[in-house]
Amino acid sequence: MAIERNTYTDILFDALMAAGCTIYGACAAMGNIYAESGANPRNLENLCEKKLNYKYTDDTYTEAVDSGKITRALFLHPLGDSRQYGYGFCQWTSAGRKAGLYDLVKSRGVSIGDAKTQTEYMLSELKTSYKSVWKVLQTATSVQEASDIFLVKFEAPANVGSAVKKTRASYGEQYLKIYQNQKKEENKVSKIENAVARAEAIALDDSHGYDQVDRWGNPNYDCSGLVIRCLEEAGIPAKSSGATYTGNMPEVLPKIGFKDVVKSVDLATGSGMIRGDVLLGNGHTAFYCGNGKLVHASINEKGTVTGGKSGDQTGREICIRSYYNKPWIHVYRYTGVTASASGTVNVRNYLQKGDSGDAVKEMQKMLIGCGFSCGSSGVDGSFGGATEKALLAFQAFYGLEQDGKYGPASKAKLVSVYNGKTAASAPEKKNTPSYTAGHEYTLQVELKVRTGPGTNYNAKKHTQLTADGQKHDKDNDGCLDAGTVVTCQEVRNVGNDIWMKAPSGWMAAYYDGKVYIK
């Protein structure tokens, strides 16, 4: 079989690139997969076909597993003894790895030969059990480098000699040539698609939460940090061209290939928007994902912009959700055509008199909370003379440059002082609630459902909830809606927190001193 581009290779390439591989790492993995299975997710090891007296083809074997004619036990050991044979993209062979694949597809109700599920399973293995391989795939600058480690440590066939390494790398080089030379209009992992896919992957990874101080992915983000960094890492030079927050994005984006199409879309419904549009307005920004969804960094578990626990504590700090109108002022669409090729983009990374929006409101709230009055208008989102006077007084009191501009130094100090004051004056926590198995309780907020009691356990997807649970997950994001009544099956204390098991899975009933289920 000649190496060629097809639906299966597109699925592999798109997923590997979106997950963060370099093009060399992605193509190296694909070269190894081609050597194992011909890049065919329904491939049964040829020796196994022979041992079964050619009773099955790749397709009929796959159908037999799907129907249950071939049981789980026989899938793990096709001859009914201890011998093991490969199946799928990566020719998974050991009973443990094949069991993981089998259980995953059965839980989702898809075919054992489903290419997307196999690709997801492979990525999960790489990220958890083969971290050294994954690191190289994300940083590789040559196919050979990535191909060798994928061969030796991930696939690990009996023969990993120099001739095998050379052959597998050559397959990867062929894929590299195919995917480097494809036409731009055919490129399914364009820069903007890559950026959106990165944002979606971050939203599904609970190690990333919301914070306006730790805002560049180490590990948390705020709204602009998420959008700007995802653009930058996808090859669109947003941050390196000067974009640092929502206030200066309108100055930068048009100069790096974006066009404001706000007049050609319906802001109320999202009609006319396409995947990858950058939504911006009133101190907030997000990516439009398509199909009536957007992805954004929203707020931390305390409902504040900083001071929460690191990571996503609610499943909604960074999330994919139904489209809504902020209202947005701009809808930037990537065209790839820069407005000017000369000079440096001059932008500012501070608020000043005359600005308005949510960022100004947040600054005013903290200034007032620290004892610096913003005048009779209070928190109105308008940076006027009274707000400027309050900021100058704050800068003078704490020995900062008195320029009346709310830049990185003033923001960092104000956030620090404000958090210290609010923490010192916070009321005592309420008495810890109690829960009893068999009783019914009501969700006070939308809650993520997990496979176990704690944030270290995986969050479930919509399809993994019970049928009744799916009815109470209206936006299909794997979270049960506020107001859902659940039956408590088990209660588990994790530190000072309380986790409740309901039919659909585990949820945080009492977390960080707050009651989420009662």
mmCIF file of C-alpha atoms in Angstrom, residues 107-415:
data_model
loop_
_atom_site.group_PDB
_atom_site.id
_atom_site.type_symbol
_atom_site.label_atom_id
_atom_site.label_comp_id
_atom_site.label_asym_id
_atom_site.label_seq_id
_atom_site.Cartn_x
_atom_site.Cartn_y
_atom_site.Cartn_z
ATOM 1 C CA SER A 107 -18.551 3.112 26.882
ATOM 2 C CA ARG A 108 -19.165 5.406 23.923
ATOM 3 C CA GLY A 109 -21.135 3.014 21.784
ATOM 4 C CA VAL A 110 -18.797 3.329 18.802
ATOM 5 C CA SER A 111 -16.982 0.750 16.711
ATOM 6 C CA ILE A 112 -13.744 -0.800 17.928
ATOM 7 C CA GLY A 113 -12.366 0.415 14.600
ATOM 8 C CA ASP A 114 -13.455 4.044 15.089
ATOM 9 C CA ALA A 115 -10.530 6.179 13.931
ATOM 10 C CA LYS A 116 -11.236 9.231 16.088
ATOM 11 C CA THR A 117 -11.630 7.211 19.286
ATOM 12 C CA GLN A 118 -8.448 5.243 18.590
ATOM 13 C CA THR A 119 -6.580 8.505 17.985
ATOM 14 C CA GLU A 120 -7.897 9.937 21.243
ATOM 15 C CA TYR A 121 -6.876 6.754 23.062
ATOM 16 C CA MET A 122 -3.374 6.938 21.581
ATOM 17 C CA LEU A 123 -3.009 10.573 22.694
ATOM 18 C CA SER A 124 -4.218 9.671 26.174
ATOM 19 C CA GLU A 125 -1.591 6.923 26.406
ATOM 20 C CA LEU A 126 1.142 9.275 25.203
ATOM 21 C CA LYS A 127 0.236 11.989 27.702
ATOM 22 C CA THR A 128 -0.059 9.678 30.704
ATOM 23 C CA SER A 129 2.062 6.551 30.219
ATOM 24 C CA TYR A 130 4.606 7.654 27.608
ATOM 25 C CA LYS A 131 5.432 11.203 28.682
ATOM 26 C CA SER A 132 9.019 11.072 27.398
ATOM 27 C CA VAL A 133 7.712 10.212 23.920
ATOM 28 C CA TRP A 134 5.048 12.904 24.120
ATOM 29 C CA LYS A 135 7.609 15.553 25.063
ATOM 30 C CA VAL A 136 9.688 14.790 21.984
ATOM 31 C CA LEU A 137 6.649 14.842 19.677
ATOM 32 C CA GLN A 138 5.894 18.348 20.944
ATOM 33 C CA THR A 139 9.414 19.691 20.447
ATOM 34 C CA ALA A 140 10.890 17.639 17.573
ATOM 35 C CA THR A 141 12.691 19.522 14.819
ATOM 36 C CA SER A 142 13.231 16.448 12.646
ATOM 37 C CA VAL A 143 11.180 13.399 11.688
ATOM 38 C CA GLN A 144 14.035 11.019 12.531
ATOM 39 C CA GLU A 145 14.319 12.268 16.102
ATOM 40 C CA ALA A 146 10.620 11.797 16.823
ATOM 41 C CA SER A 147 10.276 8.583 14.826
ATOM 42 C CA ASP A 148 13.039 6.840 16.756
ATOM 43 C CA ILE A 149 11.561 7.421 20.202
ATOM 44 C CA PHE A 150 8.020 6.601 19.029
ATOM 45 C CA LEU A 151 9.350 3.324 17.609
ATOM 46 C CA VAL A 152 11.493 2.308 20.571
ATOM 47 C CA LYS A 153 9.339 3.401 23.511
ATOM 48 C CA PHE A 154 5.723 3.542 22.286
ATOM 49 C CA GLU A 155 5.424 0.832 19.639
ATOM 50 C CA ALA A 156 8.366 -1.246 20.935
ATOM 51 C CA PRO A 157 8.388 -4.076 18.344
ATOM 52 C CA ALA A 158 10.953 -6.866 18.617
ATOM 53 C CA ASN A 159 13.202 -5.299 15.985
ATOM 54 C CA VAL A 160 14.183 -1.671 16.597
ATOM 55 C CA GLY A 161 17.456 -1.804 14.678
ATOM 56 C CA SER A 162 18.912 0.904 12.458
ATOM 57 C CA ALA A 163 17.280 -0.444 9.298
ATOM 58 C CA VAL A 164 13.830 -0.353 10.898
ATOM 59 C CA LYS A 165 14.457 3.154 12.208
ATOM 60 C CA LYS A 166 15.485 4.322 8.752
ATOM 61 C CA THR A 167 12.413 2.780 7.091
ATOM 62 C CA ARG A 168 9.937 4.199 9.583
ATOM 63 C CA ALA A 169 11.474 7.663 9.412
ATOM 64 C CA SER A 170 11.207 7.501 5.619
ATOM 65 C CA TYR A 171 7.479 6.909 5.944
ATOM 66 C CA GLY A 172 7.264 9.920 8.232
ATOM 67 C CA GLU A 173 9.185 12.029 5.707
ATOM 68 C CA GLN A 174 6.655 11.066 3.034
ATOM 69 C CA TYR A 175 3.814 12.241 5.271
ATOM 70 C CA LEU A 176 5.755 15.427 5.974
ATOM 71 C CA LYS A 177 6.013 16.134 2.261
ATOM 72 C CA ILE A 178 2.280 15.480 1.782
ATOM 73 C CA TYR A 179 1.129 17.716 4.616
ATOM 74 C CA GLN A 180 3.656 20.490 4.093
ATOM 75 C CA ASN A 181 2.740 20.836 0.426
ATOM 76 C CA GLN A 182 -1.023 20.663 0.655
ATOM 77 C CA LYS A 183 -2.880 23.674 -0.685
ATOM 78 C CA LYS A 184 -3.887 26.316 1.828
ATOM 79 C CA GLU A 185 -7.575 25.911 1.067
ATOM 80 C CA GLU A 186 -7.259 22.189 1.772
ATOM 81 C CA ASN A 187 -5.345 22.633 4.989
ATOM 82 C CA LYS A 188 -7.589 21.317 7.748
ATOM 83 C CA VAL A 189 -5.231 22.511 10.437
ATOM 84 C CA SER A 190 -4.884 26.121 9.360
ATOM 85 C CA LYS A 191 -3.389 28.544 11.816
ATOM 86 C CA ILE A 192 -6.735 29.749 13.112
ATOM 87 C CA GLU A 193 -8.105 26.190 13.364
ATOM 88 C CA ASN A 194 -5.005 25.250 15.300
ATOM 89 C CA ALA A 195 -5.565 28.205 17.650
ATOM 90 C CA VAL A 196 -9.203 27.296 18.329
ATOM 91 C CA ALA A 197 -8.349 23.617 18.796
ATOM 92 C CA ARG A 198 -5.687 24.590 21.338
ATOM 93 C CA ALA A 199 -8.207 26.706 23.262
ATOM 94 C CA GLU A 200 -10.712 23.843 23.241
ATOM 95 C CA ALA A 201 -8.064 21.414 24.502
ATOM 96 C CA ILE A 202 -7.177 23.821 27.334
ATOM 97 C CA ALA A 203 -10.868 24.138 28.251
ATOM 98 C CA LEU A 204 -11.109 20.351 28.582
ATOM 99 C CA ASP A 205 -7.957 20.149 30.726
ATOM 100 C CA ASP A 206 -8.772 20.899 34.374
ATOM 101 C CA SER A 207 -5.157 21.716 35.211
ATOM 102 C CA HIS A 208 -5.844 25.170 33.713
ATOM 103 C CA GLY A 209 -8.066 27.620 35.595
ATOM 104 C CA TYR A 210 -8.884 31.332 35.525
ATOM 105 C CA ASP A 211 -6.642 34.026 36.967
ATOM 106 C CA GLN A 212 -5.831 37.584 35.897
ATOM 107 C CA VAL A 213 -2.364 37.530 37.467
ATOM 108 C CA ASP A 214 -1.221 34.046 36.451
ATOM 109 C CA ARG A 215 -2.724 34.536 32.990
ATOM 110 C CA TRP A 216 -0.343 33.119 30.380
ATOM 111 C CA GLY A 217 -0.830 29.376 30.854
ATOM 112 C CA ASN A 218 1.447 28.627 33.773
ATOM 113 C CA PRO A 219 -0.988 26.987 34.312
ATOM 114 C CA ASN A 220 -3.875 29.495 34.344
ATOM 115 C CA TYR A 221 -5.332 32.032 31.918
ATOM 116 C CA ASP A 222 -7.619 35.014 31.807
ATOM 117 C CA CYS A 223 -9.762 35.645 28.712
ATOM 118 C CA SER A 224 -7.196 37.614 26.711
ATOM 119 C CA GLY A 225 -4.279 35.473 27.879
ATOM 120 C CA LEU A 226 -6.057 32.387 26.502
ATOM 121 C CA VAL A 227 -6.887 33.882 23.103
ATOM 122 C CA ILE A 228 -3.572 35.693 22.606
ATOM 123 C CA ARG A 229 -1.400 32.727 23.605
ATOM 124 C CA CYS A 230 -3.381 30.249 21.482
ATOM 125 C CA LEU A 231 -2.981 32.564 18.481
ATOM 126 C CA GLU A 232 0.730 32.953 19.153
ATOM 127 C CA GLU A 233 1.339 29.211 19.504
ATOM 128 C CA ALA A 234 -0.603 28.562 16.307
ATOM 129 C CA GLY A 235 1.765 30.815 14.375
ATOM 130 C CA ILE A 236 -0.267 34.048 14.426
ATOM 131 C CA PRO A 237 2.019 36.608 16.132
ATOM 132 C CA ALA A 238 -0.477 38.265 18.457
ATOM 133 C CA LYS A 239 1.593 38.581 21.621
ATOM 134 C CA SER A 240 4.883 39.172 19.835
ATOM 135 C CA SER A 241 3.185 42.002 17.909
ATOM 136 C CA GLY A 242 2.132 43.691 21.138
ATOM 137 C CA ALA A 243 -1.264 42.279 22.097
ATOM 138 C CA THR A 244 -1.356 41.895 25.876
ATOM 139 C CA TYR A 245 -4.990 42.411 26.933
ATOM 140 C CA THR A 246 -8.440 43.160 25.507
ATOM 141 C CA GLY A 247 -7.728 46.888 25.485
ATOM 142 C CA ASN A 248 -5.022 46.704 22.827
ATOM 143 C CA MET A 249 -6.241 43.729 20.797
ATOM 144 C CA PRO A 250 -8.255 46.028 18.438
ATOM 145 C CA GLU A 251 -5.001 47.812 17.576
ATOM 146 C CA VAL A 252 -3.023 44.642 16.918
ATOM 147 C CA LEU A 253 -5.366 42.120 15.310
ATOM 148 C CA PRO A 254 -6.046 44.086 12.085
ATOM 149 C CA LYS A 255 -2.295 44.395 11.564
ATOM 150 C CA ILE A 256 -1.615 40.653 11.789
ATOM 151 C CA GLY A 257 -4.229 39.358 9.367
ATOM 152 C CA PHE A 258 -7.640 39.887 10.992
ATOM 153 C CA LYS A 259 -10.616 41.760 9.542
ATOM 154 C CA ASP A 260 -13.504 43.079 11.650
ATOM 155 C CA VAL A 261 -16.678 41.518 10.180
ATOM 156 C CA VAL A 262 -19.030 42.629 12.966
ATOM 157 C CA LYS A 263 -21.369 44.332 10.468
ATOM 158 C CA SER A 264 -21.907 41.103 8.532
ATOM 159 C CA VAL A 265 -22.954 38.884 11.466
ATOM 160 C CA ASP A 266 -25.899 38.724 13.850
ATOM 161 C CA LEU A 267 -24.503 39.380 17.326
ATOM 162 C CA ALA A 268 -27.715 38.294 19.015
ATOM 163 C CA THR A 269 -27.712 34.781 17.548
ATOM 164 C CA GLY A 270 -24.186 34.302 16.201
ATOM 165 C CA SER A 271 -25.543 33.787 12.684
ATOM 166 C CA GLY A 272 -22.883 34.505 10.080
ATOM 167 C CA MET A 273 -19.980 33.698 12.398
ATOM 168 C CA ILE A 274 -17.523 30.979 11.461
ATOM 169 C CA ARG A 275 -15.189 28.795 13.498
ATOM 170 C CA GLY A 276 -12.150 30.792 14.538
ATOM 171 C CA ASP A 277 -13.760 34.247 14.715
ATOM 172 C CA VAL A 278 -12.341 36.213 17.649
ATOM 173 C CA LEU A 279 -15.116 37.858 19.656
ATOM 174 C CA LEU A 280 -14.135 41.027 21.521
ATOM 175 C CA GLY A 281 -15.989 43.640 23.531
ATOM 176 C CA ASN A 282 -16.652 45.111 26.956
ATOM 177 C CA GLY A 283 -13.414 43.828 28.434
ATOM 178 C CA HIS A 284 -13.901 40.229 27.309
ATOM 179 C CA THR A 285 -12.776 38.021 24.434
ATOM 180 C CA ALA A 286 -13.465 34.481 23.195
ATOM 181 C CA PHE A 287 -13.161 32.210 20.178
ATOM 182 C CA TYR A 288 -16.299 31.227 18.266
ATOM 183 C CA CYS A 289 -16.126 27.427 17.853
ATOM 184 C CA GLY A 290 -18.938 26.922 15.354
ATOM 185 C CA ASN A 291 -22.248 25.117 15.870
ATOM 186 C CA GLY A 292 -23.484 27.762 18.299
ATOM 187 C CA LYS A 293 -20.572 27.376 20.732
ATOM 188 C CA LEU A 294 -17.739 29.558 21.989
ATOM 189 C CA VAL A 295 -14.685 28.853 24.138
ATOM 190 C CA HIS A 296 -13.449 31.349 26.710
ATOM 191 C CA ALA A 297 -11.779 31.885 30.069
ATOM 192 C CA SER A 298 -14.626 33.091 32.269
ATOM 193 C CA ILE A 299 -14.093 33.549 36.032
ATOM 194 C CA ASN A 300 -12.602 31.615 38.953
ATOM 195 C CA GLU A 301 -14.502 29.460 41.442
ATOM 196 C CA LYS A 302 -14.929 32.415 43.803
ATOM 197 C CA GLY A 303 -16.501 34.593 41.147
ATOM 198 C CA THR A 304 -13.430 36.852 41.205
ATOM 199 C CA VAL A 305 -10.638 37.534 38.741
ATOM 200 C CA THR A 306 -7.802 36.287 40.951
ATOM 201 C CA GLY A 307 -7.190 34.624 44.298
ATOM 202 C CA GLY A 308 -8.762 31.237 43.569
ATOM 203 C CA LYS A 309 -7.139 27.814 43.568
ATOM 204 C CA SER A 310 -4.942 26.950 40.623
ATOM 205 C CA GLY A 311 -6.659 24.836 37.998
ATOM 206 C CA ASP A 312 -10.320 24.610 37.046
ATOM 207 C CA GLN A 313 -12.255 24.011 40.265
ATOM 208 C CA THR A 314 -15.749 24.208 38.768
ATOM 209 C CA GLY A 315 -15.364 22.925 35.231
ATOM 210 C CA ARG A 316 -16.533 26.351 34.027
ATOM 211 C CA GLU A 317 -13.514 28.582 34.675
ATOM 212 C CA ILE A 318 -12.281 27.876 31.145
ATOM 213 C CA CYS A 319 -15.023 26.223 29.132
ATOM 214 C CA ILE A 320 -16.795 25.540 25.878
ATOM 215 C CA ARG A 321 -20.345 26.845 26.173
ATOM 216 C CA SER A 322 -23.355 27.983 24.159
ATOM 217 C CA TYR A 323 -22.905 31.230 22.251
ATOM 218 C CA TYR A 324 -24.047 34.445 23.946
ATOM 219 C CA ASN A 325 -23.692 38.142 23.142
ATOM 220 C CA LYS A 326 -21.491 39.903 25.751
ATOM 221 C CA PRO A 327 -22.358 42.281 23.875
ATOM 222 C CA TRP A 328 -19.462 42.005 21.462
ATOM 223 C CA ILE A 329 -18.149 45.113 19.737
ATOM 224 C CA HIS A 330 -15.790 43.399 17.305
ATOM 225 C CA VAL A 331 -15.818 40.075 15.459
ATOM 226 C CA TYR A 332 -12.359 39.554 14.006
ATOM 227 C CA ARG A 333 -11.962 36.998 11.204
ATOM 228 C CA TYR A 334 -8.537 35.714 10.207
ATOM 229 C CA THR A 335 -7.648 36.313 6.555
ATOM 230 C CA GLY A 336 -3.888 35.923 6.789
ATOM 231 C CA VAL A 337 -3.419 39.219 4.967
ATOM 232 C CA THR A 338 -1.529 41.717 7.103
ATOM 233 C CA ALA A 339 -2.423 45.382 6.895
ATOM 234 C CA SER A 340 1.188 46.520 6.787
ATOM 235 C CA ALA A 341 4.527 44.791 6.529
ATOM 236 C CA SER A 342 6.584 47.714 7.830
ATOM 237 C CA GLY A 343 7.249 49.129 11.233
ATOM 238 C CA THR A 344 6.418 47.915 14.718
ATOM 239 C CA VAL A 345 2.889 47.761 16.087
ATOM 240 C CA ASN A 346 2.669 50.383 18.814
ATOM 241 C CA VAL A 347 0.187 49.320 21.453
ATOM 242 C CA ARG A 348 -0.300 49.990 25.149
ATOM 243 C CA ASN A 349 -0.670 47.477 27.943
ATOM 244 C CA TYR A 350 -2.379 49.773 30.443
ATOM 245 C CA LEU A 351 -5.683 51.509 31.162
ATOM 246 C CA GLN A 352 -5.838 55.280 31.205
ATOM 247 C CA LYS A 353 -8.301 58.141 31.552
ATOM 248 C CA GLY A 354 -10.991 57.868 28.886
ATOM 249 C CA ASP A 355 -11.093 54.053 28.812
ATOM 250 C CA SER A 356 -14.219 52.110 29.744
ATOM 251 C CA GLY A 357 -15.450 48.546 30.176
ATOM 252 C CA ASP A 358 -15.246 45.586 32.523
ATOM 253 C CA ALA A 359 -11.496 45.959 33.099
ATOM 254 C CA VAL A 360 -12.095 49.489 34.401
ATOM 255 C CA LYS A 361 -14.914 48.229 36.636
ATOM 256 C CA GLU A 362 -12.626 45.602 38.143
ATOM 257 C CA MET A 363 -9.941 48.216 38.835
ATOM 258 C CA GLN A 364 -12.499 50.572 40.423
ATOM 259 C CA LYS A 365 -13.885 47.804 42.626
ATOM 260 C CA MET A 366 -10.426 47.012 43.963
ATOM 261 C CA LEU A 367 -9.472 50.658 44.454
ATOM 262 C CA ILE A 368 -12.614 51.287 46.490
ATOM 263 C CA GLY A 369 -12.059 48.044 48.403
ATOM 264 C CA CYS A 370 -8.589 49.287 49.339
ATOM 265 C CA GLY A 371 -9.928 52.622 50.608
ATOM 266 C CA PHE A 372 -9.414 54.845 47.535
ATOM 267 C CA SER A 373 -12.713 56.458 46.496
ATOM 268 C CA CYS A 374 -13.554 56.709 42.801
ATOM 269 C CA GLY A 375 -16.098 59.474 43.380
ATOM 270 C CA SER A 376 -19.869 59.513 43.552
ATOM 271 C CA SER A 377 -20.260 57.300 40.474
ATOM 272 C CA GLY A 378 -18.397 54.452 42.150
ATOM 273 C CA VAL A 379 -17.937 51.329 40.007
ATOM 274 C CA ASP A 380 -19.357 52.567 36.702
ATOM 275 C CA GLY A 381 -16.757 51.225 34.254
ATOM 276 C CA SER A 382 -15.745 54.726 33.131
ATOM 277 C CA PHE A 383 -12.153 55.851 33.724
ATOM 278 C CA GLY A 384 -12.839 59.521 34.531
ATOM 279 C CA GLY A 385 -11.149 62.189 36.612
ATOM 280 C CA ALA A 386 -12.230 60.760 39.969
ATOM 281 C CA THR A 387 -10.925 57.313 39.083
ATOM 282 C CA GLU A 388 -7.647 58.805 37.878
ATOM 283 C CA LYS A 389 -7.336 60.699 41.181
ATOM 284 C CA ALA A 390 -7.934 57.472 43.130
ATOM 285 C CA LEU A 391 -5.312 55.633 41.103
ATOM 286 C CA LEU A 392 -2.742 58.415 41.560
ATOM 287 C CA ALA A 393 -3.362 58.335 45.314
ATOM 288 C CA PHE A 394 -2.905 54.558 45.341
ATOM 289 C CA GLN A 395 0.333 54.827 43.351
ATOM 290 C CA ALA A 396 1.681 57.487 45.707
ATOM 291 C CA PHE A 397 0.743 55.538 48.832
ATOM 292 C CA TYR A 398 2.531 52.392 47.647
ATOM 293 C CA GLY A 399 5.556 54.090 46.134
ATOM 294 C CA LEU A 400 4.708 53.377 42.502
ATOM 295 C CA GLU A 401 5.309 55.646 39.527
ATOM 296 C CA GLN A 402 2.561 58.280 39.713
ATOM 297 C CA ASP A 403 1.517 58.378 36.054
ATOM 298 C CA GLY A 404 -2.235 57.749 36.402
ATOM 299 C CA LYS A 405 -1.910 54.709 34.166
ATOM 300 C CA TYR A 406 -3.110 51.276 35.277
ATOM 301 C CA GLY A 407 -0.299 49.132 33.919
ATOM 302 C CA PRO A 408 1.307 45.816 34.969
ATOM 303 C CA ALA A 409 3.061 47.197 38.080
ATOM 304 C CA SER A 410 0.004 49.040 39.408
ATOM 305 C CA LYS A 411 -2.275 46.106 38.604
ATOM 306 C CA ALA A 412 -0.048 43.569 40.349
ATOM 307 C CA LYS A 413 0.167 45.743 43.480
ATOM 308 C CA LEU A 414 -3.547 46.539 43.552
ATOM 309 C CA VAL A 415 -4.539 42.894 43.136
#
